[in-house]
Amino acid sequence: MGMIEQAIRAKAIELGKLAIRATTSAGSGHPTTALSLAHLITVLMYRVMRWDPAHPDAEGSDRLVLSEGHGVPIIYAACADLGVTITPGGQPRAMSMDDLMSLRSIGSPIDGHPNPILGFPFFDAATGSLGQGLSVSAGLATAARVRGLDKTTFCIMGDGEAREGQVWEAMDFVADHRLTSVVAIMNCNTLGQSDFVADAQGWQALEHKAEAFGWTTIVIDGHHPTEIEDTLRRRRDLGAGRPLCVIARTVKGWGVPSLFGAGHHGVPVPKDKLHLALAELDKRAVEQGVDDLDPVAAAEALRPTSPPPWTSTRTTRAPMEFDAAVAAVPKVAHALAEEKKMSPRRAFGLALKALGAANSRVVALDADVKNSTYALDFANAYPERYFEARIAEQNMVSAAAGLASGGMVPFASTFGRFLERAFDQIEMAIVGGANLKLVGTHVGVTLASDGPSQMAIADIGFMRAFSHSTDGRGNPSVTVLTPCDAVSTYAMVLAMADFSSACYLRAVRADLPILYETDASFPFRGHKVLCERTHGDRHIVLAASGYLVHSCLKAAGKLTEAGIGVTVVDGYALPMDADPVLALAGTKGAILVVEDNYVGGLASELAEAAAARENSPTVRSLLVHVMPKSGRSADDVLDYVHLSVNDIVAAATEAAR
Amino acid sequence: MGMIEQAIRAKAIELGKLAIRATTSAGSGHPTTALSLAHLITVLMYRVMRWDPAHPDAEGSDRLVLSEGHGVPIIYAACADLGVTITPGGQPRAMSMDDLMSLRSIGSPIDGHPNPILGFPFFDAATGSLGQGLSVSAGLATAARVRGLDKTTFCIMGDGEAREGQVWEAMDFVADHRLTSVVAIMNCNTLGQSDFVADAQGWQALEHKAEAFGWTTIVIDGHHPTEIEDTLRRRRDLGAGRPLCVIARTVKGWGVPSLFGAGHHGVPVPKDKLHLALAELDKRAVEQGVDDLDPVAAAEALRPTSPPPWTSTRTTRAPMEFDAAVAAVPKVAHALAEEKKMSPRRAFGLALKALGAANSRVVALDADVKNSTYALDFANAYPERYFEARIAEQNMVSAAAGLASGGMVPFASTFGRFLERAFDQIEMAIVGGANLKLVGTHVGVTLASDGPSQMAIADIGFMRAFSHSTDGRGNPSVTVLTPCDAVSTYAMVLAMADFSSACYLRAVRADLPILYETDASFPFRGHKVLCERTHGDRHIVLAASGYLVHSCLKAAGKLTEAGIGVTVVDGYALPMDADPVLALAGTKGAILVVEDNYVGGLASELAEAAAARENSPTVRSLLVHVMPKSGRSADDVLDYVHLSVNDIVAAATEAAR
C-alpha cells in the first residue's frame, strides 16, 4: 500500500471521527450515512476534484452535489479540515473545527442538510429532499457546456434514494443531452431509514437499470481508495462516450461495527458512548496500518488540485421592445393587427426570444409542450441554449436550479398545472436561493375544454406561500405574476430576467385584448387601475388578474349602467402593496376580488391586509368553489363555476357600499 | 383471417371514426392518440376483459386504467357502442351516441380526460396529468389482493409518458409487491406532443428498462388483433411469475395517413375535413376486407365476458378508545405517565393500529419513514394490509387513490414536507373523488434540527386551496387537520376513517402536553376554546393550531399578568366555521393568529372571513416570513423566525384592543 492509499485511509477515518463528533455535538444527524461515504468523499475532495478550498465556488471548479443531503457531516468534516471558505453573514473566512462542532445550531452556517445560502458556497444547491441532486448536476453540467467550462460534476446519491422517480428522469436527461461531464455515484450501503432497501434498489438492480437508461456502469468497493481513485480518474475512458454511473458498494456505519445494521439511521452516537465509537475507528486505523503515518508526507499526498483559471464572459444588451418583437414575426403581427388580441403565452414566447438575443446567459427548458407555451420561439432561435426536458417536470425544475447555480438565467415552462408536479423541487430551489424563472401557461379554469387535470387552480396557494417569505437577498422568495394582456406579459418576462430572485409567471392560454400601452411599466408588488371610479350612488372596487380582468371590465360597464360606481384593478403581482388598493375603496368601501382559481391568491392577499387594519373596506371574493370540468368555451366553464360576468355583476351589486 | 379478427379490425375502424367525430364535435381533443389505441381498446373491451357494460364498476370486474388520459375518446366510443352505464347527476342510464358527441361540453359526463366522479363509473380514477395510471393500477390490484378478488388491472400508458419518473416508481412498486394482476401496456406510437419521443422512450429502450425493473416484456404489433389477444390472454404464462409489460408498437393517427407524423397531437380534424378523414378509415376497412361483415356474426364475436359474481364483505366494529390504545403499549403508557406528554405522530400510530383492528378496509402505506411516522404500529400488526412504498411519494399517493377506488380506506403517511412531492398526484386523486387519508408528520418549523428541506411550511397553502372547494359528495375537497395534542390527534384519525372525503392530518413531531379529556369531540370545521377570556383592560384572541397552541397558552399567562385579557383558540380544522371565532373577539376586538408555517393557513382563513363582513374584529398574524434553518431546539428555530412566546406576547400586546 503506497503513501497515497495510506493517507486516504487515515484521512477517511479522521473525517469519520469528526462526523461522529459533529453529529453527537448536534444531538441529531446521520453519522452512519456519513461513514459510508468516508472514502468516496476523501478521494473526491482531496485527490480527484479540481478545486480550491479558498475559492470553493470558483468558475472552473469541479462540483460535488450531495443528493443524499443527510450524509453531509462527512463533507463538513473535510471542509473544516481543509479550511474551506465559508461566508456566514456575507463575511468570508476559513471554516474551523468550532464551525464543524456548531453543526445544526441556530447561528451556524453548517445546516442539517446542504444549503449554500447560509454561507456555504462549496454547495450549489440545497438538497435533503431526496432524488433531486442528479437533476441539479445535469443543470450544472449544462451551464458549463454553454459557457465552455471544462469541469466535472460529481453527484452522490443513496441506493434507497434511487427509488425516487426523479432520479430516472435525470438519468434520461443526462443521457439524452450527452452530459458526460456528470458522474453519478450510487452509494449502495443497502440500508434505508426504516429497513434494508428493496431488491429493486440492490446494487445489481441499480446496475441493470442505469445501463438500460443509457449509462455505462462500473461496480466498485466504495471503501477502497485506489479502486475509487482509479475509477474516477479514468471516468472518460470508462464511460466511452456515455455518462458514467459508479455503483459503490459501501457499509453504513463503516468502521464502527456497533453502528452496523438497521436501526441506526439518523441517530447520533450518545455523548456517553462517543469515546467507544471513536475507539472503534481508531482500531480500524491500527488494523489498516495507518495509525502512525508521517504527517508531512500524508498531507502532501492529500492536496486538492486547483482548477484552471477562468474569466467569466457575458453578452448583454437591451432586449427588443414589444412592437419590434411583434413586427419580427409577420404571422403574429398580422394576427394582432386583425384581431387586436394576443395570448399571454404568445407574448411569453416573443419575450423569451428577445431575451435570448439580449442576454447570453438566458437559457430555456420546457417539458414537451413548447409548441403550446411558445418556448418554441426560443428553441428555434437558440437551440444551443434550449434544453428539451420531455415529460418530466421534476427533473426540469431541478435542472433549472442547477443552471441558475451555474450562472445562467433559466426559464422553465410548461402548463402551470404540471409545475405542481415539481412543487417539492421548486421549494428546494427556493431554499437554496436559486434564481429560477418559472412560467406556467394555460392557468385557471378558462382553459376549459381539457378539464381539471390540466387547469392550474391550486398553484396559487402554494406559490403565494413563498411570496411572503424573504429570501437571502431581501426579496420575496417567489414573486407571482399573472398578467392580463400581451403587453404586460412581455414587460414582466423581461423584468423577470433582470430580477435576482425566483419568479412564477402565470400565462393564460386565451387570446386577450391588449389593454396597455407598450411604454407602461409593471413594477413587482404593484397594480394597475384600469377603470377609474365611475359615477354611482354606491361603489365597488373589482380586483382581478389574468383572464378575469377582462370580465371585470365588462361587469363594470353593466354596473355603471345600473348606477353603481366601479373601479377595476389589475392585481397582477403577489406579493402586492395592498394599501393603495384598499385606499381605492376607502374605509367605508368595498372590494370584490374575482379569481378563476381556488382560494389562496389575490383575495387572500387583500383580505389579510384589510383584516389587519381598523377601518378597512370589506373584501369579498368570487372564486372557484366547485370542481371544474370540461366545457367547450371559457364562458361555459366560468358559468359552471359561477364566475360569469353576470355572477360578477350580481356579487358586486350585493357587495357595493 | 377468422371472423373474430375481422370483427376486431372492423370495430377498431368504427371506433376510430367515432373518436374522430367526437373530437371534431368537441372542437378539441386528441384523435391521433385515440387512433393509435383503436385495436388495443377493441381487444381489451370486447374480447379480453371480464366486465359488464351494465355494471362497469362491479366488484369482480377487470379494470382498465388509461394513464395517457388524453387518448380517452376511443374508450368513450367503445362505451357508447356498448351502451355502458353512466350516471350523470347520479342517474344511471346507458351511454348513447349523443353522449359521445357531447364530448367536453359543459353538461356532459364525458370529460376531456377520464374522470369517474362526473358520472363515468367505468373509470376508477381521474387521469390526464401523465405518469400516474400505473400507480393507480397498483393500488387497485393491491385492494383486489386484500379482498381476495381475482381480477386483472390493465394499464395503458404512452411512450412519451414513460419519461415521468413516477412510472418507474410504480414499476418498482408492482415488482416489489409481486402484483402480477397488473398488466402494463406501453402504447409506443413514437410521438409526443411537440416532437418525436427521445431515444430513451423508444420501444427498445422501454423494453430494456422494464426488464431492468423486474418485469417480463413482450413486444407486439399494437394493431394486430390476434397478436394483441393472444398476448393478453396468455398474460400469466408469459409473465412467468413477474408482472407483464406489453410493448405495443403503434401508429399515431392509425388508419388516417393525413394525420401521420408530428404536428397532429391534440388537434381535432376540422369540420370541413371530417369526411376526408373518415373516408381514409373507410378505405382501411376495404383494404382489410372488413367493410362488409355479417353484422350478427361480427356482433357475436365481440361480446364482453361478464365478471364472476362477488359479494362484498367488510368487518367493522368500534375502534378502541385512546386510553385503551395507550394501555395496550406499555412503553407508551409508561412514557405518558412519566412525562405527561405524547407527540401527535405517536398518537397517529396508535389510532391507525386501532383502526386496523376495527375496520378490515383500512390499509396503510408509508415511504420508508414508518418508524418516524409510527405507521410502523400498523405495519407490524397488519402486515397483509400494509404496503411499504419506499422513498417514492408520488407512487404512494396514486396507489392510495387506487386503493380507495378499490374499496379500501387508505392512510398514506410520510413527513408532511415530502407529501409536497406528490401534490400533483394528490390533486388528481381529489379530482377523481378518491377517499384519501393523508398524514404528514414533522410539520412546521419546530422540526428544528433537520432544517428547511424537511419542514412542511408551504403545504398548508396548497391543501387549504382545496378545503374551500366542494367535492361531488358536498364535502370540502380536502379537510385539513392540525391537532395540538395526542388525544385530539387520536380522535381525528378515527374520524378521518369514517369521513367519506379526502383529509390531510398534519402531525407535529414533538412531544406535547395533553390538553383534552379523552371524551372530547373534534368536529370537522370546528375549533376549541382552550382558555376562556381572562380578565384585562384590553383583550386579544390568540388562534393557533398544533405546536403553537402551547406557545399561545404560555403567552396567555404572561399577557394576563400584564393586564391583557386573553382567549386561546385551537383552530385545528380547515375549512373552519369562522363566525364563532370572530364572535369571541367581538366587533371591536382583535385576533392574533400564530402559525409556524408560511402564509395561507389559519390566518388567511380568519382574515378572509373577517374582511368579508362589516364590523369585524381585526385579524393579524404572526407567521413564518423568513427562510428557516436548522436549530438544535424548537425554541431556537421559533426564535429565529420570530415566533417565540415573547414574540407572541409582543405582537398580542400591540394588537389587543
Short mmCIF file of C-alpha atoms in Angstrom, two decimals, chain B residues 62-421:
data_model
loop_
_atom_site.label_atom_id
_atom_site.label_comp_id
_atom_site.label_asym_id
_atom_site.label_seq_id
_atom_site.Cartn_x
_atom_site.Cartn_y
_atom_site.Cartn_z
CA ASP B 62 -61.33 -6.38 -14.65
CA ARG B 63 -60.22 -2.78 -14.68
CA LEU B 64 -58.83 -0.53 -17.37
CA VAL B 65 -56.77 2.48 -16.34
CA LEU B 66 -55.96 4.86 -19.16
CA SER B 67 -52.89 6.58 -17.84
CA GLU B 68 -52.48 8.61 -21.01
CA GLY B 69 -55.86 10.17 -20.34
CA HIS B 70 -55.92 12.26 -23.49
CA GLY B 71 -56.48 9.07 -25.55
CA VAL B 72 -59.90 8.66 -23.93
CA PRO B 73 -62.14 9.33 -26.97
CA ILE B 74 -61.54 5.79 -28.23
CA ILE B 75 -62.79 4.39 -24.91
CA TYR B 76 -65.76 6.73 -24.91
CA ALA B 77 -66.50 5.46 -28.41
CA ALA B 78 -66.46 1.85 -27.22
CA CYS B 79 -68.62 2.74 -24.23
CA ALA B 80 -71.17 4.46 -26.41
CA ASP B 81 -71.18 1.48 -28.75
CA LEU B 82 -71.67 -0.92 -25.84
CA GLY B 83 -74.18 1.31 -24.05
CA VAL B 84 -72.13 1.31 -20.88
CA THR B 85 -73.92 2.58 -17.81
CA ILE B 86 -73.17 6.19 -16.99
CA THR B 87 -74.54 8.07 -14.01
CA PRO B 88 -74.70 11.80 -14.77
CA GLY B 89 -76.31 13.58 -11.84
CA GLY B 90 -76.45 10.26 -10.06
CA GLN B 91 -78.98 8.85 -12.53
CA PRO B 92 -77.88 5.61 -14.21
CA ARG B 93 -78.57 5.15 -17.88
CA ALA B 94 -76.95 3.62 -20.94
CA MET B 95 -74.48 5.84 -22.75
CA SER B 96 -75.69 6.93 -26.18
CA MET B 97 -74.07 8.22 -29.33
CA ASP B 98 -75.43 11.65 -28.41
CA ASP B 99 -73.50 11.38 -25.16
CA LEU B 100 -70.38 10.61 -27.16
CA MET B 101 -70.87 13.63 -29.36
CA SER B 102 -71.32 15.78 -26.25
CA LEU B 103 -67.63 15.21 -25.50
CA ARG B 104 -66.13 18.05 -23.49
CA SER B 105 -69.32 20.07 -23.33
CA ILE B 106 -70.23 21.59 -20.01
CA GLY B 107 -73.30 19.42 -19.41
CA SER B 108 -71.62 16.16 -20.38
CA PRO B 109 -70.26 13.41 -18.14
CA ILE B 110 -67.76 12.72 -20.95
CA ASP B 111 -64.92 14.99 -19.88
CA GLY B 112 -61.77 15.89 -21.75
CA HIS B 113 -59.86 13.38 -19.65
CA PRO B 114 -61.14 10.35 -17.73
CA ASN B 115 -62.97 11.22 -14.54
CA PRO B 116 -65.32 8.88 -12.69
CA ILE B 117 -66.99 11.46 -10.47
CA LEU B 118 -68.79 13.17 -13.31
CA GLY B 119 -70.81 10.02 -13.76
CA PHE B 120 -68.49 7.67 -15.58
CA PRO B 121 -68.02 4.64 -13.32
CA PHE B 122 -66.12 2.66 -15.95
CA PHE B 123 -63.09 4.57 -14.74
CA ASP B 124 -61.57 4.26 -11.30
CA ALA B 125 -59.57 7.43 -11.16
CA ALA B 126 -59.06 10.75 -12.86
CA THR B 127 -56.11 10.70 -15.21
CA GLY B 128 -54.68 13.29 -17.55
CA SER B 129 -51.70 14.52 -15.62
CA LEU B 130 -49.32 11.94 -17.04
CA GLY B 131 -47.48 9.08 -15.43
CA GLN B 132 -49.93 8.27 -12.64
CA GLY B 133 -52.04 5.44 -14.01
CA LEU B 134 -49.69 2.57 -13.28
CA SER B 135 -49.59 3.62 -9.63
CA VAL B 136 -53.38 3.75 -9.55
CA SER B 137 -53.44 0.31 -11.14
CA ALA B 138 -51.08 -0.96 -8.48
CA GLY B 139 -53.45 0.36 -5.83
CA LEU B 140 -56.43 -1.32 -7.48
CA ALA B 141 -54.53 -4.60 -7.69
CA THR B 142 -53.46 -4.29 -4.08
CA ALA B 143 -57.05 -3.73 -2.99
CA ALA B 144 -58.14 -6.75 -5.00
CA ARG B 145 -55.50 -8.88 -3.33
CA VAL B 146 -56.53 -7.80 0.17
CA ARG B 147 -60.14 -8.54 -0.66
CA GLY B 148 -59.42 -11.82 -2.41
CA LEU B 149 -60.77 -10.60 -5.75
CA ASP B 150 -59.44 -12.34 -8.82
CA LYS B 151 -59.30 -9.60 -11.39
CA THR B 152 -56.81 -8.07 -13.75
CA THR B 153 -55.99 -4.40 -13.98
CA PHE B 154 -54.83 -3.28 -17.41
CA CYS B 155 -52.95 -0.02 -17.57
CA ILE B 156 -52.28 1.77 -20.85
CA MET B 157 -49.62 4.42 -20.93
CA GLY B 158 -47.81 6.34 -23.65
CA ASP B 159 -44.19 6.06 -24.66
CA GLY B 160 -43.57 9.76 -24.15
CA GLU B 161 -45.38 9.49 -20.84
CA ALA B 162 -42.85 6.89 -19.70
CA ARG B 163 -40.43 9.75 -19.22
CA GLU B 164 -42.25 10.62 -15.98
CA GLY B 165 -40.28 9.27 -13.05
CA GLN B 166 -43.44 8.13 -11.32
CA VAL B 167 -43.87 5.43 -13.96
CA TRP B 168 -40.64 3.86 -12.72
CA GLU B 169 -41.63 4.24 -9.10
CA ALA B 170 -44.74 2.28 -9.99
CA MET B 171 -42.74 -0.32 -11.91
CA ASP B 172 -40.70 -0.88 -8.74
CA PHE B 173 -43.77 -1.00 -6.51
CA VAL B 174 -45.58 -3.54 -8.70
CA ALA B 175 -42.48 -5.72 -8.92
CA ASP B 176 -41.73 -5.40 -5.18
CA HIS B 177 -45.20 -6.42 -4.16
CA ARG B 178 -45.48 -9.04 -6.91
CA LEU B 179 -48.69 -7.53 -8.22
CA THR B 180 -48.84 -9.80 -11.23
CA SER B 181 -52.51 -9.00 -11.76
CA VAL B 182 -51.35 -5.69 -13.19
CA VAL B 183 -50.63 -5.69 -16.92
CA ALA B 184 -48.83 -2.62 -18.25
CA ILE B 185 -49.36 -1.79 -21.90
CA MET B 186 -46.97 0.78 -23.36
CA ASN B 187 -48.53 2.45 -26.37
CA CYS B 188 -45.40 3.13 -28.39
CA ASN B 189 -46.59 5.42 -31.15
CA THR B 190 -43.22 7.25 -31.23
CA LEU B 191 -44.69 10.74 -30.96
CA GLY B 192 -45.06 13.12 -28.04
CA GLN B 193 -46.78 16.47 -28.24
CA SER B 194 -44.08 18.71 -29.59
CA ASP B 195 -41.81 16.17 -31.25
CA PHE B 196 -40.91 12.53 -31.67
CA VAL B 197 -40.12 10.85 -28.36
CA ALA B 198 -36.48 10.67 -27.30
CA ASP B 199 -34.44 7.53 -27.95
CA ALA B 200 -34.80 6.92 -24.23
CA GLN B 201 -38.54 6.41 -24.82
CA GLY B 202 -38.10 4.31 -27.93
CA TRP B 203 -39.66 0.87 -27.72
CA GLN B 204 -36.33 -0.92 -27.39
CA ALA B 205 -35.24 1.37 -24.58
CA LEU B 206 -38.54 0.88 -22.78
CA GLU B 207 -38.19 -2.86 -23.18
CA HIS B 208 -34.73 -2.81 -21.59
CA LYS B 209 -35.86 -0.52 -18.83
CA ALA B 210 -38.91 -2.59 -17.91
CA GLU B 211 -36.76 -5.71 -17.78
CA ALA B 212 -34.22 -3.98 -15.56
CA PHE B 213 -37.13 -3.06 -13.29
CA GLY B 214 -38.07 -6.69 -12.85
CA TRP B 215 -40.85 -7.06 -15.40
CA THR B 216 -41.25 -9.55 -18.21
CA THR B 217 -41.64 -7.75 -21.51
CA ILE B 218 -43.09 -8.69 -24.82
CA VAL B 219 -43.11 -6.58 -27.95
CA ILE B 220 -46.19 -6.78 -30.15
CA ASP B 221 -47.80 -5.08 -33.11
CA GLY B 222 -50.41 -2.94 -31.41
CA HIS B 223 -52.65 -3.02 -34.44
CA HIS B 224 -52.69 -6.78 -34.92
CA PRO B 225 -55.83 -8.20 -33.28
CA THR B 226 -54.66 -11.78 -32.87
CA GLU B 227 -51.25 -10.82 -31.57
CA ILE B 228 -52.82 -8.49 -29.02
CA GLU B 229 -55.43 -11.00 -27.93
CA ASP B 230 -53.05 -13.94 -27.69
CA THR B 231 -50.63 -11.88 -25.64
CA LEU B 232 -53.24 -10.58 -23.24
CA ARG B 233 -54.92 -13.96 -22.79
CA ARG B 234 -51.63 -15.69 -22.09
CA ARG B 235 -50.54 -12.91 -19.72
CA ARG B 236 -49.91 -15.16 -16.72
CA ASP B 237 -47.87 -17.69 -18.65
CA LEU B 238 -45.92 -15.00 -20.41
CA GLY B 239 -45.21 -13.15 -17.18
CA ALA B 240 -43.88 -16.34 -15.62
CA GLY B 241 -44.18 -15.01 -12.10
CA ARG B 242 -43.22 -11.47 -12.94
CA PRO B 243 -45.57 -8.64 -13.91
CA LEU B 244 -46.02 -8.37 -17.66
CA CYS B 245 -45.24 -5.25 -19.66
CA VAL B 246 -46.60 -5.33 -23.19
CA ILE B 247 -44.67 -3.03 -25.52
CA ALA B 248 -47.21 -2.32 -28.24
CA ARG B 249 -45.80 -0.72 -31.35
CA THR B 250 -48.50 1.51 -32.76
CA VAL B 251 -49.07 4.30 -35.23
CA LYS B 252 -50.28 7.68 -34.08
CA GLY B 253 -53.24 8.51 -36.22
CA TRP B 254 -53.55 4.88 -37.31
CA GLY B 255 -55.58 4.44 -40.45
CA VAL B 256 -55.55 8.12 -41.40
CA PRO B 257 -52.32 8.87 -43.25
CA SER B 258 -53.13 12.56 -43.44
CA LEU B 259 -52.73 12.64 -39.64
CA PHE B 260 -49.42 10.80 -39.52
CA GLY B 261 -46.24 12.36 -38.16
CA ALA B 262 -45.55 15.37 -35.97
CA GLY B 263 -47.88 18.33 -35.63
CA HIS B 264 -51.14 16.45 -35.11
CA HIS B 265 -51.07 15.96 -31.34
CA GLY B 266 -54.15 17.31 -29.64
CA VAL B 267 -55.60 18.72 -32.84
CA PRO B 268 -59.09 17.66 -33.87
CA VAL B 269 -59.94 17.22 -37.52
CA PRO B 270 -61.59 20.43 -38.75
CA LYS B 271 -65.27 20.05 -39.57
CA ASP B 272 -64.66 20.67 -43.27
CA LYS B 273 -62.06 17.89 -43.42
CA LEU B 274 -64.04 15.40 -41.39
CA HIS B 275 -65.42 13.48 -44.36
CA LEU B 276 -61.90 13.07 -45.74
CA ALA B 277 -60.52 11.61 -42.53
CA LEU B 278 -63.49 9.26 -42.20
CA ALA B 279 -63.05 8.21 -45.82
CA GLU B 280 -59.43 7.30 -45.10
CA LEU B 281 -60.61 4.92 -42.40
CA ASP B 282 -63.29 3.50 -44.68
CA LYS B 283 -60.54 2.82 -47.19
CA ARG B 284 -58.66 0.86 -44.50
CA ALA B 285 -61.75 -1.29 -43.97
CA VAL B 286 -61.89 -2.07 -47.66
CA GLU B 287 -58.16 -2.82 -47.78
CA GLN B 288 -58.50 -5.17 -44.86
CA GLY B 289 -61.58 -6.79 -46.30
CA VAL B 290 -63.71 -5.95 -43.28
CA ASP B 291 -66.02 -3.40 -44.85
CA ASP B 292 -68.89 -5.77 -45.32
CA LEU B 293 -69.02 -8.29 -42.46
CA ASP B 294 -72.10 -10.16 -41.43
CA PRO B 295 -73.32 -7.90 -38.62
CA VAL B 296 -74.76 -10.70 -36.49
CA ALA B 297 -71.63 -12.81 -36.65
CA ALA B 298 -69.45 -9.80 -36.03
CA ALA B 299 -71.51 -8.74 -33.02
CA GLU B 300 -71.40 -12.28 -31.68
CA ALA B 301 -67.62 -12.26 -31.91
CA LEU B 302 -67.36 -9.08 -29.87
CA ARG B 303 -69.24 -9.63 -26.65
CA PRO B 304 -67.54 -8.69 -23.38
CA THR B 305 -67.28 -11.58 -20.92
CA SER B 306 -69.11 -10.99 -17.67
CA PRO B 307 -67.15 -10.99 -14.43
CA PRO B 308 -67.79 -13.69 -11.83
CA PRO B 309 -70.35 -12.75 -9.17
CA TRP B 310 -68.94 -11.32 -6.00
CA THR B 311 -70.35 -10.42 -2.62
CA SER B 312 -68.67 -7.69 -0.71
CA THR B 313 -67.50 -8.40 2.82
CA ARG B 314 -66.35 -5.98 5.44
CA THR B 315 -65.64 -6.30 9.13
CA THR B 316 -66.20 -3.24 11.25
CA ARG B 317 -66.52 -2.60 14.92
CA ALA B 318 -65.98 0.43 17.11
CA PRO B 319 -62.28 1.24 17.39
CA MET B 320 -60.55 1.08 20.73
CA GLU B 321 -60.56 4.28 22.78
CA PHE B 322 -57.47 6.37 23.43
CA ASP B 323 -56.85 5.16 26.97
CA ALA B 324 -57.09 1.53 25.93
CA ALA B 325 -54.80 2.09 22.97
CA VAL B 326 -52.22 3.68 25.23
CA ALA B 327 -52.55 0.97 27.84
CA ALA B 328 -52.02 -1.68 25.17
CA VAL B 329 -48.47 -0.44 24.56
CA PRO B 330 -46.73 -0.50 27.96
CA LYS B 331 -43.78 1.60 26.76
CA VAL B 332 -46.11 4.32 25.52
CA ALA B 333 -48.24 4.14 28.65
CA HIS B 334 -45.15 4.42 30.80
CA ALA B 335 -43.77 7.39 28.88
CA LEU B 336 -47.11 9.17 29.04
CA ALA B 337 -47.44 8.56 32.76
CA GLU B 338 -43.90 9.79 33.35
CA GLU B 339 -43.81 12.80 31.08
CA LYS B 340 -47.47 13.71 30.67
CA LYS B 341 -46.64 14.28 27.03
CA MET B 342 -47.04 12.48 23.75
CA SER B 343 -46.39 13.51 20.18
CA PRO B 344 -49.25 13.76 17.70
CA ARG B 345 -47.38 11.38 15.41
CA ARG B 346 -47.21 8.81 18.22
CA ALA B 347 -50.96 9.13 18.67
CA PHE B 348 -51.42 8.69 14.93
CA GLY B 349 -49.65 5.35 15.15
CA LEU B 350 -51.89 4.21 17.98
CA ALA B 351 -55.03 5.33 16.20
CA LEU B 352 -54.04 3.74 12.92
CA LYS B 353 -53.47 0.45 14.63
CA ALA B 354 -56.81 0.73 16.42
CA LEU B 355 -58.48 1.36 13.08
CA GLY B 356 -56.75 -1.67 11.65
CA ALA B 357 -58.42 -3.82 14.30
CA ALA B 358 -61.79 -2.18 13.88
CA ASN B 359 -62.14 -1.96 10.11
CA SER B 360 -60.93 -4.57 7.67
CA ARG B 361 -60.94 -1.99 4.88
CA VAL B 362 -58.29 0.21 6.49
CA VAL B 363 -54.90 -0.14 4.82
CA ALA B 364 -51.70 1.86 5.19
CA LEU B 365 -48.75 2.95 3.10
CA ASP B 366 -45.61 4.80 4.12
CA ALA B 367 -42.48 5.99 2.32
CA ASP B 368 -39.62 4.44 4.32
CA VAL B 369 -40.24 6.59 7.39
CA LYS B 370 -42.73 4.34 9.17
CA ASN B 371 -40.56 4.33 12.27
CA SER B 372 -40.80 8.14 12.37
CA THR B 373 -44.47 8.47 11.45
CA TYR B 374 -45.40 5.46 13.63
CA ALA B 375 -47.21 3.80 10.75
CA LEU B 376 -44.94 1.01 11.96
CA ASP B 377 -47.53 0.16 14.62
CA PHE B 378 -49.94 -0.76 11.86
CA ALA B 379 -47.31 -2.42 9.66
CA ASN B 380 -46.37 -4.75 12.49
CA ALA B 381 -49.94 -5.56 13.46
CA TYR B 382 -51.44 -5.90 9.97
CA PRO B 383 -48.63 -6.72 7.57
CA GLU B 384 -51.08 -8.01 4.95
CA ARG B 385 -52.71 -4.58 4.86
CA TYR B 386 -49.51 -2.54 4.99
CA PHE B 387 -47.75 -1.61 1.74
CA GLU B 388 -44.28 -0.21 2.05
CA ALA B 389 -43.92 2.36 -0.71
CA ARG B 390 -40.24 3.13 -0.09
CA ILE B 391 -38.83 6.55 -0.98
CA ALA B 392 -41.30 7.25 -3.77
CA GLU B 393 -44.06 9.53 -2.58
CA GLN B 394 -45.75 10.10 -5.92
CA ASN B 395 -46.42 6.43 -6.44
CA MET B 396 -47.54 6.09 -2.83
CA VAL B 397 -50.25 8.72 -3.20
CA SER B 398 -51.56 7.48 -6.56
CA ALA B 399 -51.51 3.90 -5.29
CA ALA B 400 -53.52 5.08 -2.31
CA ALA B 401 -56.00 6.63 -4.72
CA GLY B 402 -56.24 3.25 -6.45
CA LEU B 403 -56.75 1.51 -3.12
CA ALA B 404 -59.54 3.94 -2.32
CA SER B 405 -61.21 3.22 -5.66
CA GLY B 406 -60.82 -0.45 -4.86
CA GLY B 407 -62.96 -0.01 -1.77
CA MET B 408 -60.30 0.43 0.88
CA VAL B 409 -59.68 3.27 3.32
CA PRO B 410 -56.02 4.08 2.67
CA PHE B 411 -53.85 6.05 5.05
CA ALA B 412 -50.70 7.28 3.33
CA SER B 413 -48.09 8.77 5.62
CA THR B 414 -44.69 10.41 5.40
CA PHE B 415 -43.15 13.69 6.51
CA GLY B 416 -45.58 16.47 5.55
CA ARG B 417 -42.75 18.07 3.62
CA PHE B 418 -42.41 15.03 1.39
CA LEU B 419 -46.10 14.91 0.56
CA GLU B 420 -45.30 18.06 -1.43
CA ARG B 421 -43.55 15.68 -3.83
#
